[in-house]
C-alpha positions as a LaTeX table, in Angstrom:
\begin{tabular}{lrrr}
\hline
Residue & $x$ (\AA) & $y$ (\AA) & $z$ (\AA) \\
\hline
Unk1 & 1.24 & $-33.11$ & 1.59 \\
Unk2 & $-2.57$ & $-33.73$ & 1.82 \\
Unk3 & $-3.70$ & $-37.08$ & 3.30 \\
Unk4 & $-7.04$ & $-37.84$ & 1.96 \\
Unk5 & $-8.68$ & $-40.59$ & 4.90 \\
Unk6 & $-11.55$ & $-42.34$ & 3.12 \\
Unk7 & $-12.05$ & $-44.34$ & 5.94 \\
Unk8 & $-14.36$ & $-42.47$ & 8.43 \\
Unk9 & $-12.94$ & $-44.00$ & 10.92 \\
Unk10 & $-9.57$ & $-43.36$ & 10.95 \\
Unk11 & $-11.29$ & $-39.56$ & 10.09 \\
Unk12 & $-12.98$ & $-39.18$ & 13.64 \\
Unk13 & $-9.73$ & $-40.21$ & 15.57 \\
Unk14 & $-7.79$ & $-38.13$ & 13.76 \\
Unk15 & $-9.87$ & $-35.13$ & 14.57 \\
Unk16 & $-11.15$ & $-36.30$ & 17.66 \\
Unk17 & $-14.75$ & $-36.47$ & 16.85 \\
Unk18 & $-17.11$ & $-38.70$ & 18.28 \\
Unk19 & $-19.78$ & $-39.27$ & 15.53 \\
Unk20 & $-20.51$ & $-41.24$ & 13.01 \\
Unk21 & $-20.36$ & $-41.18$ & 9.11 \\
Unk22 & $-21.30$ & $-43.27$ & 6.30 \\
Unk23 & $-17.94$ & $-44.72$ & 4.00 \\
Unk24 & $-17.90$ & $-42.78$ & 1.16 \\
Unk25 & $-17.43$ & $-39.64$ & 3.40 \\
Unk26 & $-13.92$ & $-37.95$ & 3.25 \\
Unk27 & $-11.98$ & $-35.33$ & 4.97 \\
Unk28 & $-8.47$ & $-33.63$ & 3.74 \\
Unk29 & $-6.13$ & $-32.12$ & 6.33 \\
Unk30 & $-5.04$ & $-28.69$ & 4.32 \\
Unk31 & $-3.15$ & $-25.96$ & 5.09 \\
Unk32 & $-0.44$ & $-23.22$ & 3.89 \\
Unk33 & 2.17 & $-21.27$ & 5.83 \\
Unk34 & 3.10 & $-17.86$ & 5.04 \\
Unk35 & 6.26 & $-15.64$ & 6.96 \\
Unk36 & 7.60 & $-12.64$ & 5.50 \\
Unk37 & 10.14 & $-10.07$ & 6.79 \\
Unk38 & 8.95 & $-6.15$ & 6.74 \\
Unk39 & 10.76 & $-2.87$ & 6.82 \\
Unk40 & 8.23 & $-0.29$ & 7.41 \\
Unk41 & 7.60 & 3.52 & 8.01 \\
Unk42 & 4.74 & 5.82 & 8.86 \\
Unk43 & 5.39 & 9.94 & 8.46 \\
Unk44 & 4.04 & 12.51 & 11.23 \\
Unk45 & 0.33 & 13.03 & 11.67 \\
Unk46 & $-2.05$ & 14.18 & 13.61 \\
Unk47 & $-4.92$ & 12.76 & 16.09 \\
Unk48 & $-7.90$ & 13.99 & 14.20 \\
Unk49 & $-9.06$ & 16.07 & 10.42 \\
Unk50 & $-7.48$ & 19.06 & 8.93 \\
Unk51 & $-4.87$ & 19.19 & 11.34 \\
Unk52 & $-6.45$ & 19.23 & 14.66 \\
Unk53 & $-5.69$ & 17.53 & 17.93 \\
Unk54 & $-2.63$ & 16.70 & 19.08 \\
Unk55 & 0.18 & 15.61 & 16.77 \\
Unk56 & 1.28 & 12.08 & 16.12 \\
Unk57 & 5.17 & 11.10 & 15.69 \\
Unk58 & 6.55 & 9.19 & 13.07 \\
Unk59 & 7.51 & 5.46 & 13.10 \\
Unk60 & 9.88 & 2.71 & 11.43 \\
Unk61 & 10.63 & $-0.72$ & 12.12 \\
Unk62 & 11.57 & $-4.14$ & 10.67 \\
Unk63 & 9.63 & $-7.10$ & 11.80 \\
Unk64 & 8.56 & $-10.70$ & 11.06 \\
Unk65 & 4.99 & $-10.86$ & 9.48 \\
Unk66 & 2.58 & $-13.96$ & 8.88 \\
Unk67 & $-0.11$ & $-12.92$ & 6.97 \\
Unk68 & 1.26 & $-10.36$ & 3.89 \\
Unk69 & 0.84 & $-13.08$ & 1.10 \\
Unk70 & $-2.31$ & $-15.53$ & 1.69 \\
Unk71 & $-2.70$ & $-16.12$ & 5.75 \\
Unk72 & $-1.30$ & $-18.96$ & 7.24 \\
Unk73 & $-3.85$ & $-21.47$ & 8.02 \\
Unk74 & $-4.67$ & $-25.09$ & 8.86 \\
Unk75 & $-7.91$ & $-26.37$ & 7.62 \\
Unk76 & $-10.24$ & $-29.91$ & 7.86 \\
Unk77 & $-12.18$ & $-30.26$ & 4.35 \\
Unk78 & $-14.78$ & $-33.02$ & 3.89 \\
Unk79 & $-17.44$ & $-34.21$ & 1.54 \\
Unk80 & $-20.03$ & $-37.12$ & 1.82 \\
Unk81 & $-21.94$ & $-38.75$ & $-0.89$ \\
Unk82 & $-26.02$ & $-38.25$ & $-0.13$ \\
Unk83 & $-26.64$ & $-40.03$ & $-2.60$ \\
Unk84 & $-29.45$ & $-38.48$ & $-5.96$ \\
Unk85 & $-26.86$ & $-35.98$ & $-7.17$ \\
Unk86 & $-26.65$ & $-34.48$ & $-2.84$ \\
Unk87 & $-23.48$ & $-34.06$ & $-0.91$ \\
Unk88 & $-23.07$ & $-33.09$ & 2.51 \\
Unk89 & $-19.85$ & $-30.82$ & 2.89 \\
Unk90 & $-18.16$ & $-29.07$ & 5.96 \\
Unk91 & $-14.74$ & $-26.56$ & 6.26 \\
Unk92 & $-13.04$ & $-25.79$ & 9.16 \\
Unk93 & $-10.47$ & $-23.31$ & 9.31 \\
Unk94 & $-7.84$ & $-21.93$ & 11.55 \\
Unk95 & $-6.02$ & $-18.78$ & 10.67 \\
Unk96 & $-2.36$ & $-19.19$ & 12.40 \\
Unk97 & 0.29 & $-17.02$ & 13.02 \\
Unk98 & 4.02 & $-18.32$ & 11.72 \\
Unk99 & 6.13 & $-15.48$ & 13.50 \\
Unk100 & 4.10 & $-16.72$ & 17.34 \\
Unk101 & 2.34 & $-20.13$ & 16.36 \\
Unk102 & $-0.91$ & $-17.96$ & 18.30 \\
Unk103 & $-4.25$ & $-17.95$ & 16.30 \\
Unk104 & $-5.34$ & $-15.36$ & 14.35 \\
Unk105 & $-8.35$ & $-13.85$ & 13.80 \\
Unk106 & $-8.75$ & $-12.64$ & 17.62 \\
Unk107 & $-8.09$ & $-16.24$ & 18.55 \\
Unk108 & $-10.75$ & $-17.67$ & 17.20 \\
Unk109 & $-10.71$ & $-21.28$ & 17.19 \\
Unk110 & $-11.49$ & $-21.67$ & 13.60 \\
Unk111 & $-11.66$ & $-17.64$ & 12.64 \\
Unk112 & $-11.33$ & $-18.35$ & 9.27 \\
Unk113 & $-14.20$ & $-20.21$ & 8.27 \\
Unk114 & $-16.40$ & $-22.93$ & 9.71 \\
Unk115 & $-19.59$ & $-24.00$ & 8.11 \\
Unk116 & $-21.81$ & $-27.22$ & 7.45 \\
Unk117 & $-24.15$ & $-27.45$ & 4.30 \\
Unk118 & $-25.49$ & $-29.80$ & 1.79 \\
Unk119 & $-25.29$ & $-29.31$ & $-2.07$ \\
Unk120 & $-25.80$ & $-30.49$ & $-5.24$ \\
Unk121 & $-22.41$ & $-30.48$ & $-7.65$ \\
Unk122 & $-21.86$ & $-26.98$ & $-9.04$ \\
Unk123 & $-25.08$ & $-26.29$ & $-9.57$ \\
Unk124 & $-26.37$ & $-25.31$ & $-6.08$ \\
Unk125 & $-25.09$ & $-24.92$ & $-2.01$ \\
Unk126 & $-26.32$ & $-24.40$ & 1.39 \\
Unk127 & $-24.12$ & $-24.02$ & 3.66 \\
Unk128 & $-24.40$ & $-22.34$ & 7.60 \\
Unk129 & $-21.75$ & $-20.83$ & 9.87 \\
Unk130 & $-19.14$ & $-18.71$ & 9.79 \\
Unk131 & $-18.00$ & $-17.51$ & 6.47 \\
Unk132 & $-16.98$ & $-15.65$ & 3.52 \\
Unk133 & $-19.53$ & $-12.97$ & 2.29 \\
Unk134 & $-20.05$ & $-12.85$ & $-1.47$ \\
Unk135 & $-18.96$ & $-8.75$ & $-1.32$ \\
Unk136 & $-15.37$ & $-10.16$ & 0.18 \\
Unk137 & $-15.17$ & $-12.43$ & $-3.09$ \\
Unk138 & $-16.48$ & $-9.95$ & $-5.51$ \\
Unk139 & $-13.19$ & $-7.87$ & $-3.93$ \\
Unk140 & $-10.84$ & $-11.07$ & $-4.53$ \\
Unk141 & $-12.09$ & $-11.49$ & $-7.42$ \\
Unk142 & $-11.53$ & $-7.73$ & $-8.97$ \\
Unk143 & $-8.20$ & $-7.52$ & $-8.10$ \\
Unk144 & $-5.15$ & $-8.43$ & $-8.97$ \\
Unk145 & $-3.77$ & $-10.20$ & $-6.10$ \\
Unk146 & $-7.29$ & $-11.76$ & $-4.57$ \\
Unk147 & $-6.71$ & $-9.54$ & $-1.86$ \\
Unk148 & $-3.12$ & $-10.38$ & $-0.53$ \\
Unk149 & 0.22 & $-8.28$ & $-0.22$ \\
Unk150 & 0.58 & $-4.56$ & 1.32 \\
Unk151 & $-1.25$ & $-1.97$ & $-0.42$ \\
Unk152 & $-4.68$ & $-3.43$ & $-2.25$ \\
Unk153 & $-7.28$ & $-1.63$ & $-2.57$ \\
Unk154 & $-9.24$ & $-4.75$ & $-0.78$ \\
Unk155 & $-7.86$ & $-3.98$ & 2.75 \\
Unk156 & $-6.88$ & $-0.09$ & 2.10 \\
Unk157 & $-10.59$ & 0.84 & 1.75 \\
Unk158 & $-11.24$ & 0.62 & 4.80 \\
Unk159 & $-13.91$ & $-2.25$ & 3.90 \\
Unk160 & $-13.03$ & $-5.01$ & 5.99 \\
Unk161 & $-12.28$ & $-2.28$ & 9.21 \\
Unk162 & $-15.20$ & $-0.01$ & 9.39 \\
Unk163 & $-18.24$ & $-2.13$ & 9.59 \\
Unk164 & $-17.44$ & $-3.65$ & 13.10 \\
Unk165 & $-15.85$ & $-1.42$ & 14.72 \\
Unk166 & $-15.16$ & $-2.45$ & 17.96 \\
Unk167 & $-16.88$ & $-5.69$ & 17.73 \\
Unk168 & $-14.85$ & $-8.58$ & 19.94 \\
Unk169 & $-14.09$ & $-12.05$ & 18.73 \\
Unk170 & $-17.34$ & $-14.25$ & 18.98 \\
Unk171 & $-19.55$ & $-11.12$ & 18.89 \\
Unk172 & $-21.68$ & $-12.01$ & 15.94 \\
Unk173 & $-20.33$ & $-9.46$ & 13.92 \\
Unk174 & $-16.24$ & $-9.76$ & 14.30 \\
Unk175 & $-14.56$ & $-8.80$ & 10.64 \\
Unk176 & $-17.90$ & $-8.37$ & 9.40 \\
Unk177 & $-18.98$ & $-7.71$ & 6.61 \\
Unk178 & $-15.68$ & $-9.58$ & 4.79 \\
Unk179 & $-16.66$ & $-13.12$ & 7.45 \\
Unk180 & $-20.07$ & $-13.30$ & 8.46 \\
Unk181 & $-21.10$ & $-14.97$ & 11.94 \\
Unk182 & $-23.89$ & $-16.93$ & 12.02 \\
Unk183 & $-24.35$ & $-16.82$ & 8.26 \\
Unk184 & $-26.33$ & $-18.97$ & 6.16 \\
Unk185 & $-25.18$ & $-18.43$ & 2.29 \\
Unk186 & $-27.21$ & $-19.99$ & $-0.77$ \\
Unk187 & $-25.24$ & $-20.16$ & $-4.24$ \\
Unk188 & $-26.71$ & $-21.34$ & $-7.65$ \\
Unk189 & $-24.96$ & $-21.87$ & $-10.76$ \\
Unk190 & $-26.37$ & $-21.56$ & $-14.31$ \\
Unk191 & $-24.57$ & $-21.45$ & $-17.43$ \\
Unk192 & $-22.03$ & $-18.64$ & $-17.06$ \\
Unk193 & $-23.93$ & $-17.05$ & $-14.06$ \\
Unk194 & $-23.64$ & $-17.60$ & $-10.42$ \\
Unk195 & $-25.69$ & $-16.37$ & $-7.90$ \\
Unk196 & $-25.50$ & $-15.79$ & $-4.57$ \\
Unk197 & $-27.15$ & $-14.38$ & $-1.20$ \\
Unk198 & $-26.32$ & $-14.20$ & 2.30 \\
Unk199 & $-28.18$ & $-13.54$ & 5.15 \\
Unk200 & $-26.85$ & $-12.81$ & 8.65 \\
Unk201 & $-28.33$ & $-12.75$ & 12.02 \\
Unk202 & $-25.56$ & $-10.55$ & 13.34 \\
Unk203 & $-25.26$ & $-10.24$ & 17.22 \\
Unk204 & $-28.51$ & $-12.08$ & 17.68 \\
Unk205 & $-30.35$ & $-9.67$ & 20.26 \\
Unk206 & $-33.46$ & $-7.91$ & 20.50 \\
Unk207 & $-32.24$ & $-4.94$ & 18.46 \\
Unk208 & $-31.02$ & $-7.24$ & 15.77 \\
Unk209 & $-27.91$ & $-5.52$ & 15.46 \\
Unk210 & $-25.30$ & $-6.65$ & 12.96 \\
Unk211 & $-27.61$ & $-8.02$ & 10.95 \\
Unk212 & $-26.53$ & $-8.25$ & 6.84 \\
Unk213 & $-28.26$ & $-9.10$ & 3.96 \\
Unk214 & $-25.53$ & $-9.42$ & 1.10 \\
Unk215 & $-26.03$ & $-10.43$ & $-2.71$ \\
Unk216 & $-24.47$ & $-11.04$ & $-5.73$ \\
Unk217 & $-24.55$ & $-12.06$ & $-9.43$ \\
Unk218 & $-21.00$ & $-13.44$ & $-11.20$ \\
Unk219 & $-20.74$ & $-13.80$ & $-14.75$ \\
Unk220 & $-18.05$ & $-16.20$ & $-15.93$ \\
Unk221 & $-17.19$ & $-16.22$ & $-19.76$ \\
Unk222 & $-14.00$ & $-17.29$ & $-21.48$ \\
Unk223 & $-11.66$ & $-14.22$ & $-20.78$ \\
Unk224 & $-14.00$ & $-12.49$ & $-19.14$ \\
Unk225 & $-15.27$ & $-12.24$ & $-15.79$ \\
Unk226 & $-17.91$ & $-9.48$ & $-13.61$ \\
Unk227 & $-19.41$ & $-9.74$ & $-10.28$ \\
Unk228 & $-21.42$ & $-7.44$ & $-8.34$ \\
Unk229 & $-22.71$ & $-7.31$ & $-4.85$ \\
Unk230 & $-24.72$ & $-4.98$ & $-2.98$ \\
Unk231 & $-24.54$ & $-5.35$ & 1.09 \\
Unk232 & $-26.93$ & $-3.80$ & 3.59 \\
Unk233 & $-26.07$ & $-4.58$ & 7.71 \\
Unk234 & $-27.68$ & $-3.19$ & 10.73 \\
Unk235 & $-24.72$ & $-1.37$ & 13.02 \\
Unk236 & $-23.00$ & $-4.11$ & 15.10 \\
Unk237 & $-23.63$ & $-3.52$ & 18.87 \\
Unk238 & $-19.98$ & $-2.60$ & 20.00 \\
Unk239 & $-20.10$ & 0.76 & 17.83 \\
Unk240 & $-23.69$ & 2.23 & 19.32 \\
Unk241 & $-24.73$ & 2.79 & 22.71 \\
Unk242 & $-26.88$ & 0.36 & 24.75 \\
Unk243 & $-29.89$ & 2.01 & 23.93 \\
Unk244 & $-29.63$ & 3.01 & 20.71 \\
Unk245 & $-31.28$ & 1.97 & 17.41 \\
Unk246 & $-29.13$ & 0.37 & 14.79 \\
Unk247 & $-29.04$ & 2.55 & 11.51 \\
Unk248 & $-29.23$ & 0.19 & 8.28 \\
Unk249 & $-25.93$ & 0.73 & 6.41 \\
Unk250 & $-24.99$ & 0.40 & 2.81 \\
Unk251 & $-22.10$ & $-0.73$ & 0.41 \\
Unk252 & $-21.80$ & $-1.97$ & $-3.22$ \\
Unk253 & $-19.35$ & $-2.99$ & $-5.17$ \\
Unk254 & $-18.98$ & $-3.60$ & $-9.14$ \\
Unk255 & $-15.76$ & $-5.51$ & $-10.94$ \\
Unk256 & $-14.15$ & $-7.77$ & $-12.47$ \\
Unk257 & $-11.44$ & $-9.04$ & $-14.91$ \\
Unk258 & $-10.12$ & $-9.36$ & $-18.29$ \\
Unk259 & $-7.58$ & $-12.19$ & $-19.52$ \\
Unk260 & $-5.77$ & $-11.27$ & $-22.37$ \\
Unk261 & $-2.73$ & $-13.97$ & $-24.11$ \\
Unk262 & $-0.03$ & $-11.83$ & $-22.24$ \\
Unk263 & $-1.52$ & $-10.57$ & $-19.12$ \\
Unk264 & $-4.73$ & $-9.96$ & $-17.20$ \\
Unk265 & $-6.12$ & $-6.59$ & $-16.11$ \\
Unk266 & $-8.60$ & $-5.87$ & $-13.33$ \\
Unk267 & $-10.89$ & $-3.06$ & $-12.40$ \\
Unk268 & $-13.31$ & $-2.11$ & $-9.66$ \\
Unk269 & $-15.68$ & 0.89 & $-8.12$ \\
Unk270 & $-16.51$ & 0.36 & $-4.21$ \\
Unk271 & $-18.85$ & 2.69 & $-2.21$ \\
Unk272 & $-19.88$ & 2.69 & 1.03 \\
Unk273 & $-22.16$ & 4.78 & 3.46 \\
Unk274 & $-21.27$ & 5.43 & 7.10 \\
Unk275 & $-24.05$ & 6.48 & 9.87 \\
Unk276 & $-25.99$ & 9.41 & 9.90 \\
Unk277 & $-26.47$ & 9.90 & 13.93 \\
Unk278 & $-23.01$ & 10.42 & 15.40 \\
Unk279 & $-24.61$ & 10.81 & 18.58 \\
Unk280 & $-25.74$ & 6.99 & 18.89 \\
Unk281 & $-22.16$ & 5.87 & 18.33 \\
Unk282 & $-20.39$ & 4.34 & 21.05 \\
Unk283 & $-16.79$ & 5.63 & 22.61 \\
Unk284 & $-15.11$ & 3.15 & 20.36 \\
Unk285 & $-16.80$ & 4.14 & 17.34 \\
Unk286 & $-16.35$ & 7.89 & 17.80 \\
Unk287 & $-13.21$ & 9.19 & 16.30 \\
Unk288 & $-11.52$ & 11.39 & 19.20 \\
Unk289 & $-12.67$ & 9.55 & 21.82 \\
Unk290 & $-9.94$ & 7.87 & 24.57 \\
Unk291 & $-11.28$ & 4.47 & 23.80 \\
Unk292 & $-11.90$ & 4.79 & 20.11 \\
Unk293 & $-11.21$ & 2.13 & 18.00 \\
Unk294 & $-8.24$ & 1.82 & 15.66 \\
Unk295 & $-10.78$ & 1.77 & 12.81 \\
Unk296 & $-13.14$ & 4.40 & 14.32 \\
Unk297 & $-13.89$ & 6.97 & 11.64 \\
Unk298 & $-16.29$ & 9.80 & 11.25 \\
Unk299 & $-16.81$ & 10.05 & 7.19 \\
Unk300 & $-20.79$ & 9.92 & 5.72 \\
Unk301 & $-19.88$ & 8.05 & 2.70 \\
Unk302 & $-16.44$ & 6.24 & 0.68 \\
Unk303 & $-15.84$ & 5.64 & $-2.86$ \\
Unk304 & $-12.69$ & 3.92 & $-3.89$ \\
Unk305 & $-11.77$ & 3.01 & $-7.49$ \\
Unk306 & $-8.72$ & 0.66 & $-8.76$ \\
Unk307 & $-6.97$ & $-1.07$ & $-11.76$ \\
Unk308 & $-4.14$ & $-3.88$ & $-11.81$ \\
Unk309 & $-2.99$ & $-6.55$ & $-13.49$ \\
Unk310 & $-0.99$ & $-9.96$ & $-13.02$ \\
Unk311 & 1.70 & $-9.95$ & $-15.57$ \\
Unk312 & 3.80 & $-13.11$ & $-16.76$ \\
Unk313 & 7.73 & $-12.39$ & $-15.96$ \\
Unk314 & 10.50 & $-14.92$ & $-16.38$ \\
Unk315 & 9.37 & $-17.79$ & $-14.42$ \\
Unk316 & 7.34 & $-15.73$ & $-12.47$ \\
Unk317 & 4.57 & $-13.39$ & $-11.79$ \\
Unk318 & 4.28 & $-9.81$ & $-11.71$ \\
Unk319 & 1.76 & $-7.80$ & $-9.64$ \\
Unk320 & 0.71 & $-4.22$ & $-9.55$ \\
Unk321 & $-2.18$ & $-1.93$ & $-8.57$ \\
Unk322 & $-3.21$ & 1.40 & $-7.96$ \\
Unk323 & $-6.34$ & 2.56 & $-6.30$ \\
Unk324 & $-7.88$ & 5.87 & $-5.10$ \\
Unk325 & $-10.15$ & 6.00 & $-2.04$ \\
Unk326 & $-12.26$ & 9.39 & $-1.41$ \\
Unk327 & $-14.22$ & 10.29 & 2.28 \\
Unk328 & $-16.56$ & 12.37 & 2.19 \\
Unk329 & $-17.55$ & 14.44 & 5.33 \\
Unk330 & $-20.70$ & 16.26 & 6.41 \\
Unk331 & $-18.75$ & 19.47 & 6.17 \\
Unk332 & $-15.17$ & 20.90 & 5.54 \\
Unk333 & $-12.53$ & 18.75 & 2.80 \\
Unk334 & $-12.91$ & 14.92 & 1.67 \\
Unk335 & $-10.39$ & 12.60 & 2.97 \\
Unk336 & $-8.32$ & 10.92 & 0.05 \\
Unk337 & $-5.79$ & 8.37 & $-0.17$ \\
Unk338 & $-3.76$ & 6.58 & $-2.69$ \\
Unk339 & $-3.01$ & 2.76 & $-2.28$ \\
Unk340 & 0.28 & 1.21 & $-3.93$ \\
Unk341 & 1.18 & $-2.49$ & $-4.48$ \\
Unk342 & 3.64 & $-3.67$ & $-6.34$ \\
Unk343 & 4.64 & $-7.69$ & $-6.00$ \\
Unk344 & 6.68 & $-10.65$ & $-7.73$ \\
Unk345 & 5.67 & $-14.30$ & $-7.41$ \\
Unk346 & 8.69 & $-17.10$ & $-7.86$ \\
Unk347 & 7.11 & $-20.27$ & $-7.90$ \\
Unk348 & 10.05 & $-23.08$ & $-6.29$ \\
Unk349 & 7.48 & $-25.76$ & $-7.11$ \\
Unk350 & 3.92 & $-25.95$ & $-7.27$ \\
Unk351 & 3.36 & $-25.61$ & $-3.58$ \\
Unk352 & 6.64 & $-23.08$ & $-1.92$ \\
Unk353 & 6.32 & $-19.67$ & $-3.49$ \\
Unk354 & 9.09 & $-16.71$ & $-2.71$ \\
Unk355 & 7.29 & $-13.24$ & $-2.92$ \\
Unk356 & 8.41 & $-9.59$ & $-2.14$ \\
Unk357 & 5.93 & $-6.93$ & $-2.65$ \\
Unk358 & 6.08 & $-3.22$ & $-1.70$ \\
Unk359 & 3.00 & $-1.30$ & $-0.78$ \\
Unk360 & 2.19 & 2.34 & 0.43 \\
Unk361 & $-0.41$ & 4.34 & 1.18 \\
Unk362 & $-1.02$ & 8.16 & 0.98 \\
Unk363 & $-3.50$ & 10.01 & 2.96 \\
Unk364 & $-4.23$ & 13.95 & 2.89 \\
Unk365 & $-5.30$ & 15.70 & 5.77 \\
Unk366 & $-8.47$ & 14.27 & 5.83 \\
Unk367 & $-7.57$ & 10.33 & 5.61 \\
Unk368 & $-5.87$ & 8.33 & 8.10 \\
Unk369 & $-6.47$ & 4.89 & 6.31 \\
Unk370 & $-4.28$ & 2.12 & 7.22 \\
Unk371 & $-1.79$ & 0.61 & 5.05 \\
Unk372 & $-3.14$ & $-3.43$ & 5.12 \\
Unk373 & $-1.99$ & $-6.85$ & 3.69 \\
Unk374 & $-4.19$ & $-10.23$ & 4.22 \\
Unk375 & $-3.78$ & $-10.40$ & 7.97 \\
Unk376 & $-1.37$ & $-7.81$ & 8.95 \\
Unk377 & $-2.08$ & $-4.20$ & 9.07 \\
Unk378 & 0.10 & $-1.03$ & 9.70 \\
Unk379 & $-1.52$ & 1.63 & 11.33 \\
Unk380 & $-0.95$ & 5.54 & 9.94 \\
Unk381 & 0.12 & 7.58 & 12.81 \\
Unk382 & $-2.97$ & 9.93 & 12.60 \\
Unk383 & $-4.63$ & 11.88 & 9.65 \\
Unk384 & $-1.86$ & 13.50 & 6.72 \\
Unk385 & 0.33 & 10.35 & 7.54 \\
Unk386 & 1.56 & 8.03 & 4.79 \\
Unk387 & 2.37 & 4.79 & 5.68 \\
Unk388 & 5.22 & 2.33 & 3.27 \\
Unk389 & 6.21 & $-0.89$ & 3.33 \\
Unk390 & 8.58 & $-3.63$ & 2.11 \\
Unk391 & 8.50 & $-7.28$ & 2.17 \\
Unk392 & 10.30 & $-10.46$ & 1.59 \\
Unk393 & 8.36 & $-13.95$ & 2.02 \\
Unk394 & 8.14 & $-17.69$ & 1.59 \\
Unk395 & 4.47 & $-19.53$ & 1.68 \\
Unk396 & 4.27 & $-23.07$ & 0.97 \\
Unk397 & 1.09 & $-25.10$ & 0.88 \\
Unk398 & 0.39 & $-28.04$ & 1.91 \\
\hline
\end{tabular}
């Protein structure tokens, strides 16, 4: 249940804050939990492209996920009147694991998001921190499930992996570009368009690595909605050497939805350009390397494509997409893989949800992409390895 304090007062000792706040401030407590159970299975692969290096074995397993529907999280919301149309707003929030009760997010405090800004209604905000980039909502908002359950084309591009590669929680650049460290994000409203840009100051060095500049245009119509965003970053320090120079990398991505009386279809083109020096990359960026990085990859450019659609069924929801995601190397074969989802929604009340949701992914001999839900990720065990999943779940919001 949320528990709206509108006295500031009994706000700070709740969240043991020492400041102080004017009365018509508020903060809500929020949250939602999220626990699944998963049967899973990865076929044979091998350790690098085409075939090479040494082969990887096959794997199965059942476990407890939290973090295949929306990620469990507990959050602090609050707004304060400014007076002349002005608001002053904050969000903190923790991503939490059901299955251990540990944080998510690397163990990040408040991983999820945590910003301060000041607005002005719906038609403008400022806001500073850690947060959301407008590419990671033009993905939510092109597909189907807002990225959540195994096998979206969100996750299974690779997009929220291969831009930090090897970057540690409270880097600067952790999960960028989908969160964005040290972040400040304007967003103005008029008529049916929104605007948006965000600019990041990455690891905050001398090289200015990790640095982003992300943004986007929504238009919001009736039936009908489209968003693009365009993203450039510097490298993040973890996946170049100490001396290198930070190459200035790419992505875009173009979408959107289309509500018709019986159902509602999505559709979306992603691209993305990799580095052009492998020889600056660090051990845990380069693919083949003892230390690489789960994520490490050696590709020069992806393109992934995708259509769904949320369907009304019984007294519940059904959810399905498809999406194809091509690598392109310097030389030799692309890298292709397929992504899967299929999902049902029940709906208990309006907060306690029971979902299950299958999702696979298949990857040619060139692709080793991982098969991903919101928080949880399976691994493919090396390159020509498909990777499937199953599960069952319960979320309930509070």
């Amino acid at each position: 249940m949320k528990k709206t304090f509108t006295a500031v007062a009994g706000a700070i000792a709740t969240l043991g804050w020492a400041s102080s706040a004017h009365a018509q401030s508020n903060v809500t407590i929020y949250g939602l939990l999220d626990a699944a159970v998963t049967a899973y299975s990865t076929s044979a692969g091998t350790r690098l492209p085409g075939g090479a290096g040494a082969a990887m074995a096959k794997r199965s397993g059942t476990q407890l996920d939290s973090g295949v529907g929306p990620g469990s999280r507990l959050g602090f919301r609050g707004q304060e009147d400014l007076g002349g149309g002005l608001h002053a707003k904050f969000v903190l929030e923790s991503g939490i694991g059901v299955d251990t009760g540990g944080l998510q997010q690397g163990g990040l405090a408040f991983g999820r998001q945590a910003f301060v800004g000041i607005g002005s209604g719906k038609a403008w905000s400022l806001t500073a921190g850690r947060q959301y980039s407008p590419m990671n909502a033009a993905f939510a908002l092109a597909t189907p499930t807002y990225g959540f359950y195994w096998g979206g084309v969100q996750t299974n591009s690779g997009y929220p992996f291969w831009p930090s590669v090897g970057e540690a929680p409270g880097s600067g650049f952790f999960q960028g570009s989908a969160r964005v460290d040290n972040s400040i994000l304007f967003s103005g409203t008029m008529g049916a368009f929104t605007g948006e840009l965000m600019i990041g100051l990455g690891n905050e060095n001398a090289r200015q690595t990790g640095r982003l500049i992300n943004p986007a245009i929504t238009y919001a119509s009736g039936p009908l909605t489209l968003r693009a965003s365009y993203a450039r970053h510097k490298q993040g320090a973890a996946g170049i050497t100490a001396t290198a120079e930070p190459e200035w990398l790419s992505q875009y991505i173009v979408g959107g939805s289309y509500k018709f009386g019986w159902a509602e279809l999505f559709t979306g083109v992603h691209g993305a350009k990799g580095p052009k020096n492998a020889g600056n990359l660090s051990a845990a960026a380069t693919l083949g390397s003892p230390t690489a990085n789960l994520f490490a990859y050696s590709w020069q450019e992806e393109r992934s494509v995708w259509f769904g659609a949320r369907v009304p069924l019984g007294s519940g929801t059904l959810l399905a997409s498809i999406g194809r995601n091509k690598f392109e190397y310097a030389t030799g074969p692309d890298g292709e893989s397929t992504a899967l989802l299929l999902g049902y929604e029940y709906p208990l009340s309006k907060r306690t949800v029971l979902y299950g949701n299958f999702g696979s992914i298949r990857n040619n001999a060139h692709s080793n992409s991982p098969l991903s839900a919101t928080v949880s990720v399976l691994p493919a065990s090396g390159f020509n390895s498909d990777v499937k999943a199953t599960s069952f779940g319960i979320r309930h919001a509070f």
